[in-house]
Amino acid sequence: MFKFITAAILALACATGFAATDVNKASQAELESVKGIGPSMATRILDARQTAPFTNWGDLHSRVKGVGDGNARKFSADGLTVNGSAYAASDAPAPKAKAKSKTKSEKGSSRKKAEAQPAA
């Protein structure tokens, strides 16, 4: 009986040690307790959260500078959640499309066209 009670207390203590920290409910101190989140990152998270709660990891990623794919993985592994959800790579926002720049030959051809036209 004593072993059972001791095991139950130990299990309860371990479970509270690994409790998840939800980004929408955590205080400054709770955010800073997550490995990798310092005072400045916690402040940025709290400032962005004042506008509106985070809906998912992609929302957190897009609204808080410094929360990229790598940091989101680390924070999630250390117990940070968004609305109770751990980070998954599919939660990352889609990369923005880059504007296609002209190639070297295209730049030269537009210059030649401008030179070929007489000045008015």
Short mmCIF file of C-alpha atoms in Angstrom, two decimals, residues 9-105:
data_model
loop_
_atom_site.label_atom_id
_atom_site.label_comp_id
_atom_site.label_asym_id
_atom_site.label_seq_id
_atom_site.Cartn_x
_atom_site.Cartn_y
_atom_site.Cartn_z
CA ILE A 9 2.54 11.00 -5.45
CA LEU A 10 5.65 10.66 -7.61
CA ALA A 11 3.54 10.38 -10.78
CA LEU A 12 1.55 13.46 -9.82
CA ALA A 13 4.72 15.44 -9.13
CA CYS A 14 6.19 14.45 -12.50
CA ALA A 15 2.99 15.35 -14.33
CA THR A 16 2.91 18.85 -12.88
CA GLY A 17 6.57 19.34 -13.75
CA PHE A 18 5.82 18.78 -17.43
CA ALA A 19 2.59 20.77 -17.56
CA ALA A 20 2.05 22.60 -20.82
CA THR A 21 2.21 26.38 -20.97
CA ASP A 22 -0.47 27.83 -23.24
CA VAL A 23 0.72 30.96 -25.01
CA ASN A 24 -2.75 32.55 -24.74
CA LYS A 25 -2.98 32.12 -20.96
CA ALA A 26 0.60 32.33 -19.71
CA SER A 27 2.01 35.21 -17.70
CA GLN A 28 5.38 36.83 -18.39
CA ALA A 29 7.04 34.56 -15.81
CA GLU A 30 5.40 31.42 -17.19
CA LEU A 31 6.53 32.26 -20.72
CA GLU A 32 10.07 32.92 -19.49
CA SER A 33 10.09 29.50 -17.81
CA VAL A 34 10.00 27.91 -21.28
CA LYS A 35 13.57 27.22 -22.38
CA GLY A 36 14.59 29.70 -25.08
CA ILE A 37 12.03 32.38 -24.22
CA GLY A 38 13.67 35.32 -22.50
CA PRO A 39 12.22 38.59 -21.23
CA SER A 40 12.20 40.30 -24.64
CA MET A 41 10.54 37.36 -26.45
CA ALA A 42 7.95 37.02 -23.67
CA THR A 43 7.19 40.75 -23.95
CA ARG A 44 6.76 40.49 -27.74
CA ILE A 45 4.38 37.55 -27.27
CA LEU A 46 2.33 39.39 -24.63
CA ASP A 47 2.18 42.57 -26.76
CA ALA A 48 0.95 40.63 -29.79
CA ARG A 49 -1.54 38.72 -27.65
CA GLN A 50 -3.16 41.99 -26.50
CA THR A 51 -4.41 42.56 -30.05
CA ALA A 52 -6.09 39.14 -30.25
CA PRO A 53 -5.45 35.62 -28.95
CA PHE A 54 -3.30 33.40 -31.14
CA THR A 55 -5.40 30.99 -33.16
CA ASN A 56 -2.64 28.52 -34.05
CA TRP A 57 1.13 28.18 -34.38
CA GLY A 58 1.09 29.82 -37.81
CA ASP A 59 -0.59 32.87 -36.29
CA LEU A 60 2.04 33.03 -33.53
CA HIS A 61 4.79 32.62 -36.14
CA SER A 62 3.49 35.44 -38.32
CA ARG A 63 2.76 37.94 -35.51
CA VAL A 64 5.79 37.52 -33.24
CA LYS A 65 9.27 38.31 -34.53
CA GLY A 66 11.71 35.57 -33.58
CA VAL A 67 9.23 32.70 -33.57
CA GLY A 68 10.31 30.83 -36.67
CA ASP A 69 10.01 27.17 -37.54
CA GLY A 70 13.07 26.17 -35.51
CA ASN A 71 12.15 28.13 -32.39
CA ALA A 72 8.54 26.95 -32.57
CA ARG A 73 9.76 23.35 -32.53
CA LYS A 74 12.02 24.03 -29.54
CA PHE A 75 9.35 25.92 -27.61
CA SER A 76 6.80 23.19 -28.24
CA ALA A 77 9.25 20.48 -27.16
CA ASP A 78 9.72 22.42 -23.92
CA GLY A 79 5.97 22.54 -23.24
CA LEU A 80 4.62 25.63 -25.03
CA THR A 81 1.24 25.18 -26.72
CA VAL A 82 -1.15 27.34 -28.71
CA ASN A 83 -4.75 26.60 -27.75
CA GLY A 84 -3.57 23.30 -26.27
CA SER A 85 -1.87 22.17 -29.49
CA ALA A 86 1.79 21.27 -29.79
CA TYR A 87 3.71 22.48 -32.84
CA ALA A 88 3.62 20.46 -36.03
CA ALA A 89 5.54 21.39 -39.20
CA SER A 90 2.21 21.69 -41.02
CA ASP A 91 1.28 24.57 -38.68
CA ALA A 92 3.95 26.84 -40.15
CA PRO A 93 2.63 29.56 -42.46
CA ALA A 94 3.24 29.09 -46.17
CA PRO A 95 6.34 30.92 -47.39
CA LYS A 96 5.63 34.16 -49.20
CA ALA A 97 6.18 34.08 -52.96
CA LYS A 98 9.17 36.10 -54.06
CA ALA A 99 8.85 38.55 -56.92
CA LYS A 100 10.58 37.20 -59.98
CA SER A 101 13.58 39.33 -60.80
CA LYS A 102 14.79 39.87 -64.32
CA THR A 103 17.66 37.74 -65.51
CA LYS A 104 20.84 39.31 -66.78
CA SER A 105 19.79 38.89 -70.43
#
